[in-house]
Coordinates of C-alpha atoms in Angstrom, one line a residue:
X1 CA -68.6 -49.5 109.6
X2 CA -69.6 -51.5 106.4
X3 CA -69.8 -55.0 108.6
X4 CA -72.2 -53.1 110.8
X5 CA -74.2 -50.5 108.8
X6 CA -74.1 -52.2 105.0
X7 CA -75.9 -55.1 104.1
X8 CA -73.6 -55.9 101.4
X9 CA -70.3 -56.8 103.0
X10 CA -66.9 -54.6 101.4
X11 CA -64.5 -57.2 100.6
X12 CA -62.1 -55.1 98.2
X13 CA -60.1 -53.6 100.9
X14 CA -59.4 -56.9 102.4
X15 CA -58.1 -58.8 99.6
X16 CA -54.4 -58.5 99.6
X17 CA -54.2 -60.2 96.3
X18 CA -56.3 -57.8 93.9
X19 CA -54.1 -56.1 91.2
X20 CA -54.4 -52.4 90.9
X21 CA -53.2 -52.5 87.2
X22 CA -55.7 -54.8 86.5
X23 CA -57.9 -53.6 83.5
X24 CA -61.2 -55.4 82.1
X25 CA -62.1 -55.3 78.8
X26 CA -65.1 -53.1 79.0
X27 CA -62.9 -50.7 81.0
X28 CA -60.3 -50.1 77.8
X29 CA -63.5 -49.4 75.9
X30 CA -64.3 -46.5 78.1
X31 CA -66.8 -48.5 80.0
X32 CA -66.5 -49.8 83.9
X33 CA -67.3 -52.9 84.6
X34 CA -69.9 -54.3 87.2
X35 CA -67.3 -55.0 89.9
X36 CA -65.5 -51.8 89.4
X37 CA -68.9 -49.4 89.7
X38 CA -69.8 -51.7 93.0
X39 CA -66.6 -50.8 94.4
X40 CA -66.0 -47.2 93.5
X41 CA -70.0 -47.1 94.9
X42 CA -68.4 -48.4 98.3
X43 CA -65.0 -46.5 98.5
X44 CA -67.3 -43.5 98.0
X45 CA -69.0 -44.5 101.5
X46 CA -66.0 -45.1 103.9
X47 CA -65.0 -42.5 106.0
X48 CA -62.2 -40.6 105.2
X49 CA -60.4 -41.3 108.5
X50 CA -60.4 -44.9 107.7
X51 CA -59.0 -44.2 104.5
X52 CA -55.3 -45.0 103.7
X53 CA -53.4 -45.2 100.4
X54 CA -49.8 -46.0 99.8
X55 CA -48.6 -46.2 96.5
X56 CA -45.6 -48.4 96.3
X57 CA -42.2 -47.3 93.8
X58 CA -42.7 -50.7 92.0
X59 CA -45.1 -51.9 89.6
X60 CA -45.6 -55.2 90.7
X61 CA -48.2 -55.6 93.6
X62 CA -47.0 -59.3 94.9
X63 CA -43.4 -57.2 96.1
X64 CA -45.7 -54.9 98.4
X65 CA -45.1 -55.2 102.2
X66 CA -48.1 -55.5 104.1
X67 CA -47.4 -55.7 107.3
X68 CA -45.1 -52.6 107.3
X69 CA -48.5 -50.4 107.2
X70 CA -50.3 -52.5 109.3
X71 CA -48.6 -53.0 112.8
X72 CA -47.9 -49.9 115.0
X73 CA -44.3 -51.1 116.3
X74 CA -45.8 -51.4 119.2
X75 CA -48.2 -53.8 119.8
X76 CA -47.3 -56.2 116.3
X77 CA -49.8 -58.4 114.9
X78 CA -49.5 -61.9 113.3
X79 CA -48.9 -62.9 109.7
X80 CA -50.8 -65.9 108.6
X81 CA -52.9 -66.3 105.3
X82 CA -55.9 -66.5 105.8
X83 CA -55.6 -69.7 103.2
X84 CA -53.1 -71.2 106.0
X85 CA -55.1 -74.2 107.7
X86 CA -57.0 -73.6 110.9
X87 CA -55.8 -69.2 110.5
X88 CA -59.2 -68.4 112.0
X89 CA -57.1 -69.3 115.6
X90 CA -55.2 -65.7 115.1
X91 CA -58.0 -63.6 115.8
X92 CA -59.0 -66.1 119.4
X93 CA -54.9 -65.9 120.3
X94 CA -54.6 -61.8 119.6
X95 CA -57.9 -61.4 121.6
X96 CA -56.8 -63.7 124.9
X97 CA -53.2 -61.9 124.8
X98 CA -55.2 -58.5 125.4
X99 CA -57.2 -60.3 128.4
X100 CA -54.5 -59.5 131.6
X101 CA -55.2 -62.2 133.8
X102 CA -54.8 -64.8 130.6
X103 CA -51.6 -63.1 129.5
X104 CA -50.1 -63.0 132.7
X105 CA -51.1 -66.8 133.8
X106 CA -49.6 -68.0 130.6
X107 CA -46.2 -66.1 130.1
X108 CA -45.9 -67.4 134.1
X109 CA -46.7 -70.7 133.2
X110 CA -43.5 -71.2 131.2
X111 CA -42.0 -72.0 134.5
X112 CA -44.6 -74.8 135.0
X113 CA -44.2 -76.7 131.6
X114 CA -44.0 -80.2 133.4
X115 CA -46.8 -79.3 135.6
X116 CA -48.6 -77.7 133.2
X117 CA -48.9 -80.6 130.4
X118 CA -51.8 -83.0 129.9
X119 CA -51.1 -86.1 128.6
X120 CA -53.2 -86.9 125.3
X121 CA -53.3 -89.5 122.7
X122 CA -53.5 -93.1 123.2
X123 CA -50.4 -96.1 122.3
X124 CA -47.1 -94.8 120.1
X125 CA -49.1 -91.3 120.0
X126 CA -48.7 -90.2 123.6
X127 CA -48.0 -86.5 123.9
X128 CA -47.9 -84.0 126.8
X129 CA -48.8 -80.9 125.4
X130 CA -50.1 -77.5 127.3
X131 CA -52.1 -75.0 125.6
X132 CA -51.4 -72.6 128.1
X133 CA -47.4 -73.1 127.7
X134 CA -47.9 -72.7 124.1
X135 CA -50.0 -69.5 124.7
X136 CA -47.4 -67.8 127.0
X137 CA -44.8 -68.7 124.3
X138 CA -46.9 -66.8 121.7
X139 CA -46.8 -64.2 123.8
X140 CA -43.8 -63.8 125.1
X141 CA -42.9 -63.6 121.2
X142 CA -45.6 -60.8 120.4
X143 CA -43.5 -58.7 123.0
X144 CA -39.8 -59.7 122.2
X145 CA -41.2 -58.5 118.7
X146 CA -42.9 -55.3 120.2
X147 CA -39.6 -54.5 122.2
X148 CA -37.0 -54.0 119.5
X149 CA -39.5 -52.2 117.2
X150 CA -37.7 -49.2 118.1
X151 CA -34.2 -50.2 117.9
X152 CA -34.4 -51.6 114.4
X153 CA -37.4 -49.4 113.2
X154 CA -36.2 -50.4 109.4
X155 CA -34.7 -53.6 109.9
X156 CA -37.3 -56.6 109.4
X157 CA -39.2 -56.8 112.4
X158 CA -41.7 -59.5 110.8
X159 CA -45.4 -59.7 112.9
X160 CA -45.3 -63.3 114.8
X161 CA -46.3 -66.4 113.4
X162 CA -48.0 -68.5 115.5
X163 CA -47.6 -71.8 113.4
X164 CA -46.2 -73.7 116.6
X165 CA -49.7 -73.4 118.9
X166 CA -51.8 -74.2 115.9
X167 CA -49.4 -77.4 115.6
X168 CA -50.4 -78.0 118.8
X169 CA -54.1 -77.9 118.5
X170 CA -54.0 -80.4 116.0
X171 CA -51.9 -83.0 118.4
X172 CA -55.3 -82.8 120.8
X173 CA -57.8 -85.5 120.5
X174 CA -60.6 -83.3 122.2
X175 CA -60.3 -80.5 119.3
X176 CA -60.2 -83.2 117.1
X177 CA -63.4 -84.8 118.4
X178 CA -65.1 -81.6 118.7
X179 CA -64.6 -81.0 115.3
X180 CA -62.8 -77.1 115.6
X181 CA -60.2 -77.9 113.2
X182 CA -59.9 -77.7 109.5
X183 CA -59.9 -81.2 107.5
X184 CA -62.0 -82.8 110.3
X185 CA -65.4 -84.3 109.3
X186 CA -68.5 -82.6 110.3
X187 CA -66.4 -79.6 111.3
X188 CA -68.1 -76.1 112.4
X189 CA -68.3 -73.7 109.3
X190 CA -65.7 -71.1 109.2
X191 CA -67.7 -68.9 110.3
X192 CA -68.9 -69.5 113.3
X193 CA -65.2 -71.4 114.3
X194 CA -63.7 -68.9 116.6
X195 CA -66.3 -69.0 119.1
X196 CA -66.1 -72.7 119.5
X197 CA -62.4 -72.3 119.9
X198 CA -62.7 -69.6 122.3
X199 CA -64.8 -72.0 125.0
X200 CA -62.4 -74.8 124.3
X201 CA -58.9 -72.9 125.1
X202 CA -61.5 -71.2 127.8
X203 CA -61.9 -74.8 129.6
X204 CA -58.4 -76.5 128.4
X205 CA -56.9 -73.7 130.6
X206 CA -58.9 -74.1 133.6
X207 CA -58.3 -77.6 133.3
X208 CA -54.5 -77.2 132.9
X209 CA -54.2 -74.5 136.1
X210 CA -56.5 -76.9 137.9
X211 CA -53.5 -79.7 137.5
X212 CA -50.8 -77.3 138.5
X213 CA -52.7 -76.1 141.4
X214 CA -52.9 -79.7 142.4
X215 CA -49.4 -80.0 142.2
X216 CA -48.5 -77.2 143.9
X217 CA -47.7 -77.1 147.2
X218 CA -48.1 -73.6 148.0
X219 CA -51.9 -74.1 149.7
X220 CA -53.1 -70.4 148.6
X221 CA -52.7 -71.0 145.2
X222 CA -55.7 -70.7 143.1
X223 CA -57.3 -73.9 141.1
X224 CA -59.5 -71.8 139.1
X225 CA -58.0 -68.8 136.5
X226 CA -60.9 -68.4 133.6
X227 CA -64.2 -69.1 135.9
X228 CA -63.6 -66.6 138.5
X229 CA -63.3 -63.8 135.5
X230 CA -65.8 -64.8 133.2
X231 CA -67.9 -67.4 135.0
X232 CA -72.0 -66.4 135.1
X233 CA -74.8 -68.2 137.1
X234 CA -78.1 -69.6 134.9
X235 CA -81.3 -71.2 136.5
X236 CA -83.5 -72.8 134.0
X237 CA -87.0 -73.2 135.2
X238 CA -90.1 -74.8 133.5
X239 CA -92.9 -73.7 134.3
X240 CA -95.9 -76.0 133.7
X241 CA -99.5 -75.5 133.8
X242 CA -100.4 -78.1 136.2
X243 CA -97.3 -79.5 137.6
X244 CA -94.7 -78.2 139.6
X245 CA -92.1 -76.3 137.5
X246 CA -88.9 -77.7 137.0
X247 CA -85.9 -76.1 138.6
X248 CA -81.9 -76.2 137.7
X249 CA -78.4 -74.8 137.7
X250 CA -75.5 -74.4 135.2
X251 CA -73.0 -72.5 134.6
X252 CA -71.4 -70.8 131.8
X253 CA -67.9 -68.9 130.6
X254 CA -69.7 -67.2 127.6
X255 CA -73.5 -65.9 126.9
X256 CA -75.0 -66.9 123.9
X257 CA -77.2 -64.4 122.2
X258 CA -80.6 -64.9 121.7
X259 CA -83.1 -62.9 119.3
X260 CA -86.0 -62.9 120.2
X261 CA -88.8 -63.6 117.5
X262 CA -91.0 -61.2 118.6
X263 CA -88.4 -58.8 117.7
X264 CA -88.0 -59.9 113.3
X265 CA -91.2 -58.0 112.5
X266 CA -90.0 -54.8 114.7
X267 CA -86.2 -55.3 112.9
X268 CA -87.8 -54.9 109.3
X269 CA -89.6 -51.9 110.0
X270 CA -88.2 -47.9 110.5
X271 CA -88.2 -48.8 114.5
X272 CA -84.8 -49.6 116.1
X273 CA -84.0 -52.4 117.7
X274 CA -81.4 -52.0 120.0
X275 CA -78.5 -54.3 121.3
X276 CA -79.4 -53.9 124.5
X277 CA -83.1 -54.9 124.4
X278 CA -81.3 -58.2 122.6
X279 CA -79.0 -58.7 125.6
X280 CA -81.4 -58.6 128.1
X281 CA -83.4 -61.3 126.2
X282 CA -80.7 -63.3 126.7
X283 CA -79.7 -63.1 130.2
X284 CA -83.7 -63.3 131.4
X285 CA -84.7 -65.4 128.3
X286 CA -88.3 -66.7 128.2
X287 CA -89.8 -69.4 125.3
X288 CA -92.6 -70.8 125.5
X289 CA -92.7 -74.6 124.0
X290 CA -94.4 -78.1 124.4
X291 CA -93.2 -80.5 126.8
X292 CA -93.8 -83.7 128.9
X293 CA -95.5 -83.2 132.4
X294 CA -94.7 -85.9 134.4
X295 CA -98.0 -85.2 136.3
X296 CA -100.7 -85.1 133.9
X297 CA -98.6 -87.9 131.9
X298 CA -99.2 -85.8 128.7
X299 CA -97.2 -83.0 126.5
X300 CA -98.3 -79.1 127.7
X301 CA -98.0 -76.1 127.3
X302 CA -94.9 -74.4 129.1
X303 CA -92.9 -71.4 129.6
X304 CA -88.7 -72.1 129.4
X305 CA -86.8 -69.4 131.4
X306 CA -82.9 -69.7 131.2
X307 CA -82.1 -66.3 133.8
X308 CA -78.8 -65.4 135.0
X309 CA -78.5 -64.9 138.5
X310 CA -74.3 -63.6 138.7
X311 CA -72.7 -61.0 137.0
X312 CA -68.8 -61.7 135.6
X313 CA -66.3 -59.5 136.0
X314 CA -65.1 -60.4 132.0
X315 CA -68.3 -60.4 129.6
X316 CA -67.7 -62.4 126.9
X317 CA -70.6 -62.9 124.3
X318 CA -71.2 -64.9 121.2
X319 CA -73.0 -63.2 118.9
X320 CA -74.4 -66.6 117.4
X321 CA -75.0 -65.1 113.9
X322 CA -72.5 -65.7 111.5
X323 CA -72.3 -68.2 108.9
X324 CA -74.9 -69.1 105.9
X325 CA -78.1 -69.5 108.3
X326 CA -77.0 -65.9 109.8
X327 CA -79.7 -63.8 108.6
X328 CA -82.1 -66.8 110.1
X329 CA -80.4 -66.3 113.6
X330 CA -80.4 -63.0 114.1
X331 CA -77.7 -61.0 111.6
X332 CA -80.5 -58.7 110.5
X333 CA -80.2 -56.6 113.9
X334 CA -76.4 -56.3 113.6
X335 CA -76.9 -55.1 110.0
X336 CA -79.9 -51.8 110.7
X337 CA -79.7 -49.0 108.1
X338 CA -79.2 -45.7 109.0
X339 CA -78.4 -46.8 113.2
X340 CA -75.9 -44.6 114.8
X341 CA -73.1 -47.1 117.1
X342 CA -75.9 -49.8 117.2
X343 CA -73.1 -51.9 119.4
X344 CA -72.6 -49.7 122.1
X345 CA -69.7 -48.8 123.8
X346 CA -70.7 -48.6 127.4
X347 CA -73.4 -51.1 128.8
X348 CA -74.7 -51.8 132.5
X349 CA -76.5 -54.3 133.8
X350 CA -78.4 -54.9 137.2
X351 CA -80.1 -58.1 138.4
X352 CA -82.7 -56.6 140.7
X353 CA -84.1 -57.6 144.1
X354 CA -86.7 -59.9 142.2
X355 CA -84.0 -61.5 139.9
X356 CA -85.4 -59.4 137.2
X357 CA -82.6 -58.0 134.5
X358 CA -82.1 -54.8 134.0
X359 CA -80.2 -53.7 130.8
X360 CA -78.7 -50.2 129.9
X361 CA -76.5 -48.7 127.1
X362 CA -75.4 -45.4 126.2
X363 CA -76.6 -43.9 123.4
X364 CA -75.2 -41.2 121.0
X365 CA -78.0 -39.3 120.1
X366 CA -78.4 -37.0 116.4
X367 CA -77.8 -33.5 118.3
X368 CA -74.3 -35.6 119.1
X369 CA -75.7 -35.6 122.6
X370 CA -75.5 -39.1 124.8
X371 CA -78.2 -40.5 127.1
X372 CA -78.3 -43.8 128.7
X373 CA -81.4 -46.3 127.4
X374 CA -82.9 -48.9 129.9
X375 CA -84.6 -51.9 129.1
X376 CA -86.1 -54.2 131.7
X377 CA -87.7 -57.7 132.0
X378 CA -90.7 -58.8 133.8
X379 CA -90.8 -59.0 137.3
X380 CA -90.3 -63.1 138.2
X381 CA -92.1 -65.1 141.1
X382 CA -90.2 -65.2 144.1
X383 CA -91.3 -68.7 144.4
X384 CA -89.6 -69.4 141.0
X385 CA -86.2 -69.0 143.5
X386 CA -87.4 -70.3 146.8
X387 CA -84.9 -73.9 146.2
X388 CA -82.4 -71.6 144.4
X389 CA -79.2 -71.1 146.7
X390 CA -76.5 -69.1 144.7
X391 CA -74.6 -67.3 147.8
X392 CA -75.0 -64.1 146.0
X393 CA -76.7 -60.8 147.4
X394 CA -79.4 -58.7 145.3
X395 CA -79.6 -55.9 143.6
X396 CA -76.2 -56.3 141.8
X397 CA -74.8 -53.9 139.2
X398 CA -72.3 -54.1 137.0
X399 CA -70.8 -51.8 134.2
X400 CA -68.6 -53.3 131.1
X401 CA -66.8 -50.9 128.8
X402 CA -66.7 -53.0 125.0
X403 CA -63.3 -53.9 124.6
X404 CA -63.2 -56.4 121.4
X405 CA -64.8 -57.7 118.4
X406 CA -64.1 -60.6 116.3
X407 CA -65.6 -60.1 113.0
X408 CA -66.4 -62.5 109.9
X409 CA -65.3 -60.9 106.8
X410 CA -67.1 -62.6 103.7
X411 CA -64.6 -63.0 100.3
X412 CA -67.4 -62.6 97.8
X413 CA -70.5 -60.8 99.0
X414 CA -73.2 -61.3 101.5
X415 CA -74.1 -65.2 100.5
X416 CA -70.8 -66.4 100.6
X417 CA -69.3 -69.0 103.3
X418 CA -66.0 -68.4 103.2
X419 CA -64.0 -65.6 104.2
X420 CA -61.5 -65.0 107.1
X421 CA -61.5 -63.1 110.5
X422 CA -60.8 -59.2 111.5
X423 CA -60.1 -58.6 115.6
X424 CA -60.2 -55.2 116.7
X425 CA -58.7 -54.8 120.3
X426 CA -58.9 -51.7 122.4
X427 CA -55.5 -52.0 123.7
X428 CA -55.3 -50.4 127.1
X429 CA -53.0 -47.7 128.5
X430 CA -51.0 -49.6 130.9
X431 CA -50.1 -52.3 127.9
X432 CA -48.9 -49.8 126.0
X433 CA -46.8 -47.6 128.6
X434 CA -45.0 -51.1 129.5
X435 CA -44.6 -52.1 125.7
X436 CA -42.9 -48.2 125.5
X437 CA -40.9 -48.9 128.9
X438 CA -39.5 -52.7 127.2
X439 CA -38.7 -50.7 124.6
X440 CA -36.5 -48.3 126.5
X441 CA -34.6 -50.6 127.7
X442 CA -33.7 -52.4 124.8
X443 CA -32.5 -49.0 123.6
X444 CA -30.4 -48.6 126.4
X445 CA -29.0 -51.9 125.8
X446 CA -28.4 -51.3 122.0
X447 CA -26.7 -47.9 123.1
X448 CA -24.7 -49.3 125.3
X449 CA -23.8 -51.8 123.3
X450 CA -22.5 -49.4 120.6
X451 CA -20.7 -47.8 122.7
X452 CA -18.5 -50.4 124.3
X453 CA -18.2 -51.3 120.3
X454 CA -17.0 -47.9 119.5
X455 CA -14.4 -47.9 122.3
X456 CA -13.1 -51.4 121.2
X457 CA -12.4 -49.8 117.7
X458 CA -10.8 -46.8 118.5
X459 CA -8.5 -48.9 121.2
X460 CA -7.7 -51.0 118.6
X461 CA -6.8 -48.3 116.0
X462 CA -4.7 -46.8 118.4
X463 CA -2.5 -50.2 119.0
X464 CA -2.3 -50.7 114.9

């Protein structure tokens, strides 16, 4: 609720390090200091619901087990500092492990490690390393973990941690030249990290299930695991004022989110900008610039369109916000005082019959009432299309229920650049009934296994 609704960030109930006991000087005067007002200010402000206090039996804070309140003994989490190097990867590892397809394609690909691994490196420093083996590893960890949470509820069933697949990233030369690890010159800022990671592992695993497809020999095996799921259609078009426009393809596993400036005047105002009038801006975007005609031999005046013409079946977005320029790209309209569930919950979206994008979310209203907003672009020339093929059939709806966020959680109020990550998952039924059902049978095993134990002993007592 503070990351969404507060412009200044609440970092106190994320640092695992502050000291309870810890009294200022002004504070054994009688007086509180700065820090101490701003935080009871926030506490004040959080929900009780989200409120939990523990009081440990011992005085020192550093003996305090974390990770005992936090995971559900269910569905465990990881435990990695976030002052470990490249620890931002937890969050993008935690989310993919909640994505079925992913999960299942890696915990099978354990089977396929030879077929699997790409060869990297160049001369003494040749390695075959596969993310997605690494992946179904991690995995098949989180659930050994989550299985004998209920056998051994007080014995020390640590969260995983997933220091041997961020090993591996660091033994690839593309992550390396692409700058997405810590200690690597020009490298993205913390911030904005986990979204560059996400669209690497993205294409490293269609590029590793491409291979074993290849070199497979069953024919109806798929080459393609990550595109068919979150794969979306664009066609840029230019549209010149003399000339012919300018018409092309591509094809994306993410959509970037655009703001669009029209919008920064509305956002600073009592009016409410919502998320959805933001998403449809950025599948049916439309900029106008400066550019060379090749016609008139001479810069104009042109309109850039970048519209999506396919709807995934997975939608991932990046919220292209975070980081020290974040209030510059578009932070402002995550951050709206006094907005009820400005991220919504439910969206749909339509492509129409003219390739026009149609954009609805459900909104909870003050009487606690719900009604679904639409917002619509402009209808496009059908001549825009005319050398467009796609192989896809109009009007096309789809509905998307909001499943995660990855969130930037600054250490030191809103200006700072460093900070770590927060993932909030909703983790679905199904997961959880066959987390329960691997847990039943390790209890079976552990009973029987007492048992057999118990008969052994009181055999052997009466031998003695």
């Amino acid at each position: 609720n503070k990351l969404v609704y507060s412009k200044i960030l609440f970092p106190a109930c994320y640092d695992a390090t502050s000291n309870p006991k810890r009294k200022t000087e002004e504070f054994q005067f009688g007086e509180m200091s700065e820090e101490e007002i701003f935080v009871q200010n926030e506490e004040t402000g959080i929900p009780y619901r989200y409120r939990l206090m523990v009081r440990p039996p011992f005085y020192k804070v550093y003996n305090f087990d974390y990770s005992r309140h936090n995971e559900t003994q269910l569905l465990v989490g990881w435990d990695y500092a976030p002052t470990f190097s490249n620890a931002f990867a937890c969050p993008v590892f935690m989310l993919l492990y909640f994505i079925p397809e992913i999960r299942a394609a890696a915990l099978r690909s354990q089977a396929l490690n030879s077929k699997m691994a790409i060869q990297s490196g160049t001369g003494d420093r040749r390695e075959r390393i596969s993310i997605t083996t690494e992946l179904g590893l991690l995995f098949h960890l989180l659930e050994s973990l989550s299985a004998n949470g209920a056998a051994f509820p007080d014995a020390e069933i640590n969260p995983c941690v997933p220091s041997n697949i961020v090993s591996s990233l660091l033994l690839l030369p593309e992550a390396t030249n692409l700058a997405l690890l810590d200690g690597v010159a020009g490298a993205t800022e913390i911030a904005k990290r986990p979204e560059a990671l996400y669209r690497f592992i993205m294409h490293y695993m269609d590029k590793e299930i491409e291979q074993s497809s290849d070199a497979n020999s069953d024919p109806t095996s798929h080459s393609s695991l990550i595109d068919p799921i979150q794969g979306i259609n664009f066609v840029s078009v230019i549209e010149y004022s003399t000339g012919k426009p300018k018409v092309s393809s591509s094809r994306a596993l993410t959509v970037d989110l655009c703001y669009d400036h029209k919008l920064y005047n509305k956002a600073e105002t009592s009016l409410n900008v919502r998320f959805g009038d933001i998403l449809r801006f950025s599948l049916c975007k439309e900029v106008p610039l400066r550019a060379w005609c090749d016609e008139s031999s001479s810069y104009e005046s042109v309109i850039q369109r970048k519209i999506a013409t396919s709807l995934p079946k997975l939608l991932s977005l990046s919220c292209c916000c975070a980081g020290k320029l974040g209030y510059k790209n578009g932070l402002q309209f995550w951050k709206q005082r006094d907005k009820r569930n400005w991220l919504p919950e439910y969206i749909e979206v339509e492509i129409a019959l003219d390739r026009s994008v149609v954009v609805r979310e459900l909104v909870s209203r003050d009487d606690e009432n719900e009604e679904w907003v639409e917002f619509k672009s402009h209808p496009l020339s059908s001549s825009i299309f005319d050398n467009v093929d796609d192989g896809f059939k109009y009007p096309t709806t789809k509905k998307y229920q909001l499943d995660a966020v990855c969130s930037f959680i600054r250490n030191n109020g809103s200006e700072s650049i460093e900070g770590h990550h927060v993932i909030h998952v909703r983790a679905p039924k199904n997961l959880e009934c066959q987390a329960l059902r691997r847990q039943i049978i390790n209890l079976e095993k552990f009973i029987a296994g007492r048992e057999i134990e118990s008969r052994a002993t009181k055999g052997g007592g009466k031998d003695s």
